[in-house]
mmCIF file of C-alpha atoms and ligand atoms in Angstrom:
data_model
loop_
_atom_site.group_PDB
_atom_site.id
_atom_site.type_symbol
_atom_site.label_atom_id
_atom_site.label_comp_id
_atom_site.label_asym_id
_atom_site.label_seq_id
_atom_site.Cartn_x
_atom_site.Cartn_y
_atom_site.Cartn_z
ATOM 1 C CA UNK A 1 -9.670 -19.053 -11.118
ATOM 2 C CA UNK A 2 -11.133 -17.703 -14.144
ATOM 3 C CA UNK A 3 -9.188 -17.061 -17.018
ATOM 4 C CA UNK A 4 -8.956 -15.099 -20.108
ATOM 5 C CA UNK A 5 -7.679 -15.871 -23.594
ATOM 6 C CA UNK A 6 -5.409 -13.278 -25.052
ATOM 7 C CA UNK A 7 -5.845 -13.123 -28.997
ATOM 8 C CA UNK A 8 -2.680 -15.187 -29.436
ATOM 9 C CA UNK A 9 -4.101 -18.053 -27.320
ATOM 10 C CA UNK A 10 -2.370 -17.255 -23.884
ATOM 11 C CA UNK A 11 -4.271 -17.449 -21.382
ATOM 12 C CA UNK A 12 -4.166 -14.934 -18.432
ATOM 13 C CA UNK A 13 -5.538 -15.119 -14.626
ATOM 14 C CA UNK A 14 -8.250 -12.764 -14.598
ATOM 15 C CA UNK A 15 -7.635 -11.530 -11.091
ATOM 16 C CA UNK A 16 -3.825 -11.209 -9.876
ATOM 17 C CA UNK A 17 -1.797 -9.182 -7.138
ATOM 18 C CA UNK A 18 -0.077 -5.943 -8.096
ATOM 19 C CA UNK A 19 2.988 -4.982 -6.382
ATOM 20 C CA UNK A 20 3.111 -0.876 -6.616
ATOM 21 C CA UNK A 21 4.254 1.010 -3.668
ATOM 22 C CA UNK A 22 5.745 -2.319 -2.301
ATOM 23 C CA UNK A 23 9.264 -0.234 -1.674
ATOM 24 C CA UNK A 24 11.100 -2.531 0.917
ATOM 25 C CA UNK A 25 12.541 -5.673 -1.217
ATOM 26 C CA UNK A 26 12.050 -7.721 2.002
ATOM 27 C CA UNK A 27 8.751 -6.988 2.239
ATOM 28 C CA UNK A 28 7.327 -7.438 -0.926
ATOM 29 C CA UNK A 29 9.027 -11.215 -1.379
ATOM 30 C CA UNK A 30 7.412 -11.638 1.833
ATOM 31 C CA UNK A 31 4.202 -10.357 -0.034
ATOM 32 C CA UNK A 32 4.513 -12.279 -3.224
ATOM 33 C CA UNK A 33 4.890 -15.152 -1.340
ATOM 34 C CA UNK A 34 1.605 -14.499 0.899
ATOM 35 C CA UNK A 35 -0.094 -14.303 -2.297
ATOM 36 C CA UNK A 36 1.016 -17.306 -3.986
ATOM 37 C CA UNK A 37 0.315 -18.817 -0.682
ATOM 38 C CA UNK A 38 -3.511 -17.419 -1.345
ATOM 39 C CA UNK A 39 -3.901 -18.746 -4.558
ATOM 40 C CA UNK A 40 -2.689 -15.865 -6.993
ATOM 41 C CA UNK A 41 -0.791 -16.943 -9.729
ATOM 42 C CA UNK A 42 -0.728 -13.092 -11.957
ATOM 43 C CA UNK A 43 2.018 -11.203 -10.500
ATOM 44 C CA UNK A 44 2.273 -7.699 -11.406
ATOM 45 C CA UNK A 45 5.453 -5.507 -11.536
ATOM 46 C CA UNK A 46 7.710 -3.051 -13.528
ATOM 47 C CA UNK A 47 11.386 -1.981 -13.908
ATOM 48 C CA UNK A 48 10.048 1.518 -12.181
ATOM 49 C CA UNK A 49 8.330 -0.117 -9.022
ATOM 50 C CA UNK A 50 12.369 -0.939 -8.377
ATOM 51 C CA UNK A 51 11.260 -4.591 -6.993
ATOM 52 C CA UNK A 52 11.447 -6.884 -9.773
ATOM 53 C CA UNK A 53 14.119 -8.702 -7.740
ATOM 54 C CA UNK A 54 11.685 -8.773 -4.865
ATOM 55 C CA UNK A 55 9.741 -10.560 -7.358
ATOM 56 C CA UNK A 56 12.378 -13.108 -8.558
ATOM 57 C CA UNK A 57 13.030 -14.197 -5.316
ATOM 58 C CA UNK A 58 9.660 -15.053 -4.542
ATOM 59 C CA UNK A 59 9.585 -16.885 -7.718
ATOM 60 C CA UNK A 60 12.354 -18.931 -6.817
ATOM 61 C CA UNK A 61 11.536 -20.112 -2.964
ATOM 62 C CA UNK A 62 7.697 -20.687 -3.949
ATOM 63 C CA UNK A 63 6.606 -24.228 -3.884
ATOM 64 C CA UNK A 64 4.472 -23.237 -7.318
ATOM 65 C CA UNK A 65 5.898 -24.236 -10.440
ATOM 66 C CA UNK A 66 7.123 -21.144 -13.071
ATOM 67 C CA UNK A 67 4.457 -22.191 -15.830
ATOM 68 C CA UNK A 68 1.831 -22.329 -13.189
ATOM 69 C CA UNK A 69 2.617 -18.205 -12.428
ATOM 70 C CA UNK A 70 1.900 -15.403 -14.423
ATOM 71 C CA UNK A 71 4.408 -12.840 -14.146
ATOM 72 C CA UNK A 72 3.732 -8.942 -15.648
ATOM 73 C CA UNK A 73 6.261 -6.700 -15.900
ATOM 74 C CA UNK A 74 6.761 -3.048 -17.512
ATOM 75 C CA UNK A 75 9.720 -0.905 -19.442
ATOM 76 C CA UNK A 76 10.092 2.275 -18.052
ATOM 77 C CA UNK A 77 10.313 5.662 -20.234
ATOM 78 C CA UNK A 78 13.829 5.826 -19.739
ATOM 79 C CA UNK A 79 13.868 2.598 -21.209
ATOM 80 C CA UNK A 80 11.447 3.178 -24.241
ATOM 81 C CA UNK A 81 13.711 2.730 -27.213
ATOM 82 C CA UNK A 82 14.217 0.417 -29.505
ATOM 83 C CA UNK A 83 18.274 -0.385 -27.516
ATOM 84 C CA UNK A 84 17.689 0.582 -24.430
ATOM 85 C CA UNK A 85 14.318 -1.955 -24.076
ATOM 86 C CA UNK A 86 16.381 -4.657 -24.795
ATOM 87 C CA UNK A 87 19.016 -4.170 -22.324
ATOM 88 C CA UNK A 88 16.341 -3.541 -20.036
ATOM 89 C CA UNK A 89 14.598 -6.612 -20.693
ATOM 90 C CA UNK A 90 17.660 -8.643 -20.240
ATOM 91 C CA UNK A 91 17.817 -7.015 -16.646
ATOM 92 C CA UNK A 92 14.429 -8.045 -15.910
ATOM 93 C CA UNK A 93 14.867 -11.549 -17.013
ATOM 94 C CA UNK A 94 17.830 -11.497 -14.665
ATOM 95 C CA UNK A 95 16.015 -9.987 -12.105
ATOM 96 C CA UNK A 96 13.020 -11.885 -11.744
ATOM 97 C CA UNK A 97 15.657 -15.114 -12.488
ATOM 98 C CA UNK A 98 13.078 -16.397 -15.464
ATOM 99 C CA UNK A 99 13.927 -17.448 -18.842
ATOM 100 C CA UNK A 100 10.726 -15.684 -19.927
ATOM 101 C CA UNK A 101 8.058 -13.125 -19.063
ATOM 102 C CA UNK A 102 4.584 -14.106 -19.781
ATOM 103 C CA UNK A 103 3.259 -10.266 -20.436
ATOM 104 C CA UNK A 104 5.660 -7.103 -20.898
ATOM 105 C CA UNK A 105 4.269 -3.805 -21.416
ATOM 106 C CA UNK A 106 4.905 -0.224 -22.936
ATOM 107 C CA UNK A 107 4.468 1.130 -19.333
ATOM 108 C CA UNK A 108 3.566 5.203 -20.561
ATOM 109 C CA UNK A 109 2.907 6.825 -23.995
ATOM 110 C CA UNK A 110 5.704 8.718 -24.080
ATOM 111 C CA UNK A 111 9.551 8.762 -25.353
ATOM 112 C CA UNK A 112 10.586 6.051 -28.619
ATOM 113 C CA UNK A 113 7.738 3.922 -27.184
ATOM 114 C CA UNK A 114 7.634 2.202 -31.182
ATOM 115 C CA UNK A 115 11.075 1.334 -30.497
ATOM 116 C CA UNK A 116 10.756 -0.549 -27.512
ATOM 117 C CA UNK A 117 7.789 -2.317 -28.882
ATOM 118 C CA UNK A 118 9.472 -3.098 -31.879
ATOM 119 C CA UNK A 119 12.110 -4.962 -29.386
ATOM 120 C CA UNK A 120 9.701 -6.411 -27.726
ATOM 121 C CA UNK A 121 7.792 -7.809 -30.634
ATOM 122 C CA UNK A 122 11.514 -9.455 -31.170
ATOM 123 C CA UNK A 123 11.854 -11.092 -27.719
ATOM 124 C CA UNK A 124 8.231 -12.302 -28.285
ATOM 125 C CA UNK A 125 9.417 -14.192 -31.505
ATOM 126 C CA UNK A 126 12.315 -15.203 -29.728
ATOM 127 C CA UNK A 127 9.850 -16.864 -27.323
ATOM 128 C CA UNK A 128 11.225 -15.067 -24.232
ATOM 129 C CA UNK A 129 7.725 -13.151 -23.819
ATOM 130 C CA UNK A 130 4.789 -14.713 -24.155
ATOM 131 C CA UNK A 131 2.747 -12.298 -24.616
ATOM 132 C CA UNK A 132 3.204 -8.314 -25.151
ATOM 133 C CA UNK A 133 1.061 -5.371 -24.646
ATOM 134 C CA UNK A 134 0.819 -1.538 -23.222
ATOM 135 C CA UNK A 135 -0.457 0.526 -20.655
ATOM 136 C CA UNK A 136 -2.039 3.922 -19.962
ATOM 137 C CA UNK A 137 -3.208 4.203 -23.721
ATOM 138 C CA UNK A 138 -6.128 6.506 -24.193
ATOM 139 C CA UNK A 139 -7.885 5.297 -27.408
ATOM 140 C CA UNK A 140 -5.998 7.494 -30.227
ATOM 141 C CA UNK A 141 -2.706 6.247 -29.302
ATOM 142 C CA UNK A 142 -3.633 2.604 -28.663
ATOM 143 C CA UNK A 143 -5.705 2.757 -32.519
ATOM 144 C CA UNK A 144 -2.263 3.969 -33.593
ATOM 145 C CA UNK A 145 -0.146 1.487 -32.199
ATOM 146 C CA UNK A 146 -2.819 -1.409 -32.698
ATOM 147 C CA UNK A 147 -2.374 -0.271 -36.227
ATOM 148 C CA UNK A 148 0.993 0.018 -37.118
ATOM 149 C CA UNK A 149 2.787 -2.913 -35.279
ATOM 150 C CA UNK A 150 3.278 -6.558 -36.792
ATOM 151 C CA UNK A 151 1.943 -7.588 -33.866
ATOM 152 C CA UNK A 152 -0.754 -5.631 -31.863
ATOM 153 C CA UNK A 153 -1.034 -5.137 -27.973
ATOM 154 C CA UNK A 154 -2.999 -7.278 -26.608
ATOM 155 C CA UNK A 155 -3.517 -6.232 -23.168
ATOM 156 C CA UNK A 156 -3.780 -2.602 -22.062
ATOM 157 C CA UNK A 157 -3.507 -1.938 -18.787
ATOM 158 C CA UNK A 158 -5.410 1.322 -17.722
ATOM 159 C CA UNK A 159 -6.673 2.870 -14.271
ATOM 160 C CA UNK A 160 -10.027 1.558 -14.596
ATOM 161 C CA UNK A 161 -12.239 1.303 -10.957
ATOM 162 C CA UNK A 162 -15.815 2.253 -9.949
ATOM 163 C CA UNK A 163 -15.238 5.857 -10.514
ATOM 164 C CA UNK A 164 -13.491 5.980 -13.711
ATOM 165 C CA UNK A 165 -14.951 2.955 -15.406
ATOM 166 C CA UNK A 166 -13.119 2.952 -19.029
ATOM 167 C CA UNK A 167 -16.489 2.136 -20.561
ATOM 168 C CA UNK A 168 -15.802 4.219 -23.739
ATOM 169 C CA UNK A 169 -11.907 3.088 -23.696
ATOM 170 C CA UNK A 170 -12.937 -0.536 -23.518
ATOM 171 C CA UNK A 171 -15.594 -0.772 -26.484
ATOM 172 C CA UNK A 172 -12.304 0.877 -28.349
ATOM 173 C CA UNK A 173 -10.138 -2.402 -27.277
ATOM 174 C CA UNK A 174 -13.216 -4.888 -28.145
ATOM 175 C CA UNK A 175 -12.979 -3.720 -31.379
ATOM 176 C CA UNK A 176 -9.132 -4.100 -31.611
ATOM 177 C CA UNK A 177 -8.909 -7.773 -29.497
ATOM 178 C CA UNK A 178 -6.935 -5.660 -26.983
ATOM 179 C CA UNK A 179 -8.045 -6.977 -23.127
ATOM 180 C CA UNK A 180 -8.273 -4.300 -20.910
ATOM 181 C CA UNK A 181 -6.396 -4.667 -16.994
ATOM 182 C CA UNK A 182 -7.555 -2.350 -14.571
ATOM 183 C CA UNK A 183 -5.043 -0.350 -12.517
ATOM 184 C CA UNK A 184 -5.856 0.873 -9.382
ATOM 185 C CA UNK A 185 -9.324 -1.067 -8.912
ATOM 186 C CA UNK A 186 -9.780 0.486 -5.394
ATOM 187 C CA UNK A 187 -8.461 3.694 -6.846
ATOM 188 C CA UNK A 188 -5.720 3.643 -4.092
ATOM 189 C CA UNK A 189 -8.711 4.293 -1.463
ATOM 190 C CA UNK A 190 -9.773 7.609 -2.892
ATOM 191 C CA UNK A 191 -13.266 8.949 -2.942
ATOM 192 C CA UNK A 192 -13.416 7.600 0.169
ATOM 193 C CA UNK A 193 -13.419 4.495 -1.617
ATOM 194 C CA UNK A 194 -14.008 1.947 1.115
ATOM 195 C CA UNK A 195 -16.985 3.676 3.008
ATOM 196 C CA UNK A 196 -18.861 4.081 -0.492
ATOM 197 C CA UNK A 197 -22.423 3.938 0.670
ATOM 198 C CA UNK A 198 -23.587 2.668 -2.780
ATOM 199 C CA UNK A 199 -20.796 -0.163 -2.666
ATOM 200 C CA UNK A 200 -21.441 -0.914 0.812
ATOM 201 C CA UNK A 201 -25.309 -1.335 0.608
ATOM 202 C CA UNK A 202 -24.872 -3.614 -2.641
ATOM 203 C CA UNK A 203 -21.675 -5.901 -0.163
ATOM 204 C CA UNK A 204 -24.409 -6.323 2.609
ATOM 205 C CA UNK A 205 -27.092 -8.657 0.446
ATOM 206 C CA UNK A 206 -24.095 -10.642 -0.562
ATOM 207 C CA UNK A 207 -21.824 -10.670 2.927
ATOM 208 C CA UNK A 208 -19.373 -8.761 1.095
ATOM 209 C CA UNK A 209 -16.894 -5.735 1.697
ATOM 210 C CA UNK A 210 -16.733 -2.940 -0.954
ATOM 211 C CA UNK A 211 -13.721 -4.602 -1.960
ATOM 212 C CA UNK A 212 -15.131 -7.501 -2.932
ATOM 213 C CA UNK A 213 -18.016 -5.883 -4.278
ATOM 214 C CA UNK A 214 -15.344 -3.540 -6.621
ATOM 215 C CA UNK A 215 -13.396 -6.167 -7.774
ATOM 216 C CA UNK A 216 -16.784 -8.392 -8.610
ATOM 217 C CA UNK A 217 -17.585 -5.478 -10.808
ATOM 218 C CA UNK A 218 -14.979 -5.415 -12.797
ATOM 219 C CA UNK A 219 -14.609 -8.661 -13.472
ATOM 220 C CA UNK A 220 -18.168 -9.282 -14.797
ATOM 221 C CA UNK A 221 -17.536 -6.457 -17.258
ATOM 222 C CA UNK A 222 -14.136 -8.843 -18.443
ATOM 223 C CA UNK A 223 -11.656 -6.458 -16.680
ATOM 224 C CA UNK A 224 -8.757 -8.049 -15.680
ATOM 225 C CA UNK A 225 -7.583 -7.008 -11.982
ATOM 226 C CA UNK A 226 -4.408 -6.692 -9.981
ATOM 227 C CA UNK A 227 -5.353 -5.226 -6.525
ATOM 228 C CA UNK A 228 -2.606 -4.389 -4.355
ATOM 229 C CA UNK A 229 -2.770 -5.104 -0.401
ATOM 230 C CA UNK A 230 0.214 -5.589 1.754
ATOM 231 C CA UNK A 231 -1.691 -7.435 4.358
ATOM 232 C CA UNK A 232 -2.955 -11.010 4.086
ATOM 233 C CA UNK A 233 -6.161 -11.023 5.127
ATOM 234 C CA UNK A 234 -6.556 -8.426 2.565
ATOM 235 C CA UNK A 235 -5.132 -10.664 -0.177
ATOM 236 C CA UNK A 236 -7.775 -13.432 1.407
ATOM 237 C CA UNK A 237 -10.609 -11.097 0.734
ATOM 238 C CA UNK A 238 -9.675 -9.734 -2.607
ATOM 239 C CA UNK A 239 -8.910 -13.211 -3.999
ATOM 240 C CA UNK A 240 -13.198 -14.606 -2.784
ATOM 241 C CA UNK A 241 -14.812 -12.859 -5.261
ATOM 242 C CA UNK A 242 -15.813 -16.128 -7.103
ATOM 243 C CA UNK A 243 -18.714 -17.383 -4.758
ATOM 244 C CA UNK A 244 -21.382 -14.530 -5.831
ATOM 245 C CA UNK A 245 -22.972 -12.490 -8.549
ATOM 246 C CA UNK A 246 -23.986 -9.023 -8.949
ATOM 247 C CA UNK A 247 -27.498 -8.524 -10.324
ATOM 248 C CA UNK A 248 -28.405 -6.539 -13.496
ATOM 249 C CA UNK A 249 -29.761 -4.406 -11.325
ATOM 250 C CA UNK A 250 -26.537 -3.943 -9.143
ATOM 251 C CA UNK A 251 -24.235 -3.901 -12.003
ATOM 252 C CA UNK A 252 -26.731 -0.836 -12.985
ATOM 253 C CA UNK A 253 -26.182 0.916 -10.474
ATOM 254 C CA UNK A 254 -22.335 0.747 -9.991
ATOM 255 C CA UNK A 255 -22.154 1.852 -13.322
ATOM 256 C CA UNK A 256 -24.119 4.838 -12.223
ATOM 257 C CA UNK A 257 -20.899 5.391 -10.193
ATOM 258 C CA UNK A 258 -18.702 6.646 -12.967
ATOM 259 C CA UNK A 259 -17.029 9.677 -13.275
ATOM 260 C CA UNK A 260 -15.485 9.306 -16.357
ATOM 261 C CA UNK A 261 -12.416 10.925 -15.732
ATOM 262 C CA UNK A 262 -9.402 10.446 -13.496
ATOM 263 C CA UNK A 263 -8.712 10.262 -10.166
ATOM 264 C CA UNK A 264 -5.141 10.524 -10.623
ATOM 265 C CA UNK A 265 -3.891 12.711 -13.941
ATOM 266 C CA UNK A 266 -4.979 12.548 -17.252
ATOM 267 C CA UNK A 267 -2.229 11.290 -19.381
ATOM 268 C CA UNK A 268 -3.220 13.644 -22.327
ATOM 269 C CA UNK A 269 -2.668 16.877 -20.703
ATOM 270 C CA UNK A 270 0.805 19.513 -21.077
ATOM 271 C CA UNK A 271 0.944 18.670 -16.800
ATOM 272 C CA UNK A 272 0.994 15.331 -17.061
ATOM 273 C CA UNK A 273 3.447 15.026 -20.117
ATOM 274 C CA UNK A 274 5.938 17.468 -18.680
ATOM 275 C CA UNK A 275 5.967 15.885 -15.249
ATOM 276 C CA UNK A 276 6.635 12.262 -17.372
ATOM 277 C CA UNK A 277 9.020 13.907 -19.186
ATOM 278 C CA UNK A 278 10.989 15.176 -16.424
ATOM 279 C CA UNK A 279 11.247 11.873 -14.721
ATOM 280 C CA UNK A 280 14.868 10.647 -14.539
ATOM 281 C CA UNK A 281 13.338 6.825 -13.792
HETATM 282 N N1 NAP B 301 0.306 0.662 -15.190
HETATM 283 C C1 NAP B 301 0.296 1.639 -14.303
HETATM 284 O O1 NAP B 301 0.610 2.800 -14.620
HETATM 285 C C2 NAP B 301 -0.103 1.336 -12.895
HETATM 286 C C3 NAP B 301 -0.380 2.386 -12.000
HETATM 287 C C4 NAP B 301 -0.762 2.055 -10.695
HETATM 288 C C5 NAP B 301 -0.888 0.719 -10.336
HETATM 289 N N2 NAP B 301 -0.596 -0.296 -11.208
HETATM 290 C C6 NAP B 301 -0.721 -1.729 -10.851
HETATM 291 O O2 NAP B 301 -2.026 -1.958 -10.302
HETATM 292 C C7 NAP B 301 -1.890 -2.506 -8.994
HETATM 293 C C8 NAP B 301 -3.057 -2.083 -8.108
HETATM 294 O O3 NAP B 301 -3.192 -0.689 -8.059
HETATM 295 P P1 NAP B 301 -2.702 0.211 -6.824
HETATM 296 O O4 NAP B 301 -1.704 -0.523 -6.041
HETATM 297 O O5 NAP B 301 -2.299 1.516 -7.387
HETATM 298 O O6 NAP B 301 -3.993 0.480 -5.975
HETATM 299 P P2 NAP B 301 -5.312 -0.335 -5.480
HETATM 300 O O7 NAP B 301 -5.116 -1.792 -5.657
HETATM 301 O O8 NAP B 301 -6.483 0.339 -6.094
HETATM 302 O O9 NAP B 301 -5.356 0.049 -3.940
HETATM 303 C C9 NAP B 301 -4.413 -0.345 -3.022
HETATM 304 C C10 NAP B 301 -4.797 0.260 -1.672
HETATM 305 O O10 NAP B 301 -5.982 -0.358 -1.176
HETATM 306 C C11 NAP B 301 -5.753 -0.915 0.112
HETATM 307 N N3 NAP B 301 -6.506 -2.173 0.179
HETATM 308 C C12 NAP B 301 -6.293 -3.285 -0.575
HETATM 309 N N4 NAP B 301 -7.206 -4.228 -0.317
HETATM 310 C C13 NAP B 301 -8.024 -3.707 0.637
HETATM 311 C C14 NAP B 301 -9.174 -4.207 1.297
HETATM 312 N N5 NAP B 301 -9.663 -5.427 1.044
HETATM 313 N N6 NAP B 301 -9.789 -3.403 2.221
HETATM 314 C C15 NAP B 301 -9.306 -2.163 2.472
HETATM 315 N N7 NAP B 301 -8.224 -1.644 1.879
HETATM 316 C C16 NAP B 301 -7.591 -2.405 0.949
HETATM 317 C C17 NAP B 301 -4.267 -1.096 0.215
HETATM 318 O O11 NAP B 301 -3.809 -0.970 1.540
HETATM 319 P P3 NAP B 301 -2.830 -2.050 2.248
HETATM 320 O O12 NAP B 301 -1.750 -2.408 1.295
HETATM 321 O O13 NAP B 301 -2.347 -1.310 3.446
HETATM 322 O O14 NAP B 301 -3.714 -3.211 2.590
HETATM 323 C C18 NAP B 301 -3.732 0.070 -0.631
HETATM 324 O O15 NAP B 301 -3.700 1.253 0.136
HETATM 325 C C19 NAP B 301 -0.524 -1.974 -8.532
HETATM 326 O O16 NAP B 301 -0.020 -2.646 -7.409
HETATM 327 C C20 NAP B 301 0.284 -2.143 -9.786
HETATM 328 O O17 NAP B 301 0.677 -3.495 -9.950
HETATM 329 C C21 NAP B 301 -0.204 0.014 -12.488
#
């Protein structure tokens, strides 16, 4: 598995399993388990994906040791102040039943987001996180934030994939040691993501699905990557993307691929604010 060192020294899994959308607390223990089972050892979660427990549980029956997994979690806007992100850390280090949690981010710009990373920059003294960070910064507010905390982020965690490729947003995070994690690397199937023609043409020289062709992308531009797949033969696929190598020449023209914008919602407009605004979790 190759790894990445975060500016403190941590080092991260450069490809892990993301748990979004993974509702059903049975099922996604069931899935976290799979995946450890498969050779993931970054978990990703949040207080809002409302499975954290999910999470702890898997923790707890797998057969992997804690220091050997590298568990991800986020506080919520509700959360984002400097109070309420400690109480809400507590509840994730109950729920995942760990002592510690190796990265916590700022999940969204928005609410006393300064205040919760001031808390968290205490818990990572306090040596229950090991390393801290944010996600769904566009470049002005990460600048801000990398400039005015003791401690900057050091991962940000954006929707970065094939279509919206972050190249802009990730010379930013070079220049402030900040490692960018992709969100969304299949973009949730969009585009008609997995019938790409361009991807697809590029997977058959290598004996390789789109998937593995997206993911293999990303991580020879140093993205770090978290797909999500409830089924294991999925997690099987996504996790061999070690045995091959894109050309210059390929890597050329995936980049041609980008559509440098969102295929979601762009966090800096009045739509997007007021609909984060409004949510009650
Ligand atoms: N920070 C944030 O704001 C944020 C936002 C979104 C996501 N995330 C994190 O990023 C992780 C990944 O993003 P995501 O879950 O949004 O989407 P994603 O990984 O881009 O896409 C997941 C979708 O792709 C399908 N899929 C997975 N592997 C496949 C394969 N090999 N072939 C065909 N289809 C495949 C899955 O279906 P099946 O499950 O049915 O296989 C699912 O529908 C999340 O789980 C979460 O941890 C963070």
């Amino acid at each position: 598995m190759n790894e990445i060192t975060l500016t403190n020294g941590v080092k991260m899994p450069q490809l892990g399993y993301g748990v979004f959308q993974i509702a059903d607390l049975e099922e996604c223990e069931r899935c976290v388990l799979d995946a450890i089972d498969v050779g993931y050892r970054l978990i990703d979660t949040a207080q809002a994906y409302g499975n954290e427990e999910a999470v702890g549980n898997a923790i707890k029956k797998s057969s992997v040791s804690r220091e050997e997994l590298f568990i991800t979690t986020k506080i919520w806007i509700s959360n984002a102040s400097y109070e309420k992100a400690k109480a809400s850390m507590d509840e994730s280090l109950r729920k995942l039943q760990t002592d510690y949690i190796d990265l916590m981010l700022i999940h969204q710009p928005f609410n006393d987001y300064y205040g919760a990373y001031r808390a968290m920059e205490e818990y990572y003294k306090a040596g229950k996180l090991k390393a801290i960070g944010v996600s769904n910064f566009h470049p002005d507010r990460l600048i801000d934030i990398a400039t005015y905390t003791e401690i900057p982020p050091m991962v940000n965690q954006v929707e970065t994939h094939v279509f919206n490729q972050q190249k802009e947003a990730q010379k930013v995070m070079e220049e402030y040691n900040v490692q960018i994690e992709s969100w969304g690397p299949f973009a949730e199937g969009k585009n008609d993501f997995f019938t790409n023609e361009t991807m697809k043409e590029i997977g058959e020289k290598y004996k390789k699905s789109v998937a593995q062709v997206a993911l293999r992308y990303l991580l020879q531009r140093n993205v770090v990557v978290i797909p999500k797949t409830v089924n294991k033969d999925r997690m099987k696929e996504n996790f061999d993307v070690f045995d091959f190598e894109l050309t210059q020449e390929d890597m050329e023209r995936l980049g041609e691929l980008d559509k440098e914008s969102s295929l979601f919602f762009n966090h800096q407009t009045a739509e997007t604010a007021k609909r984060m605004t409004g949510l009650k979790r």
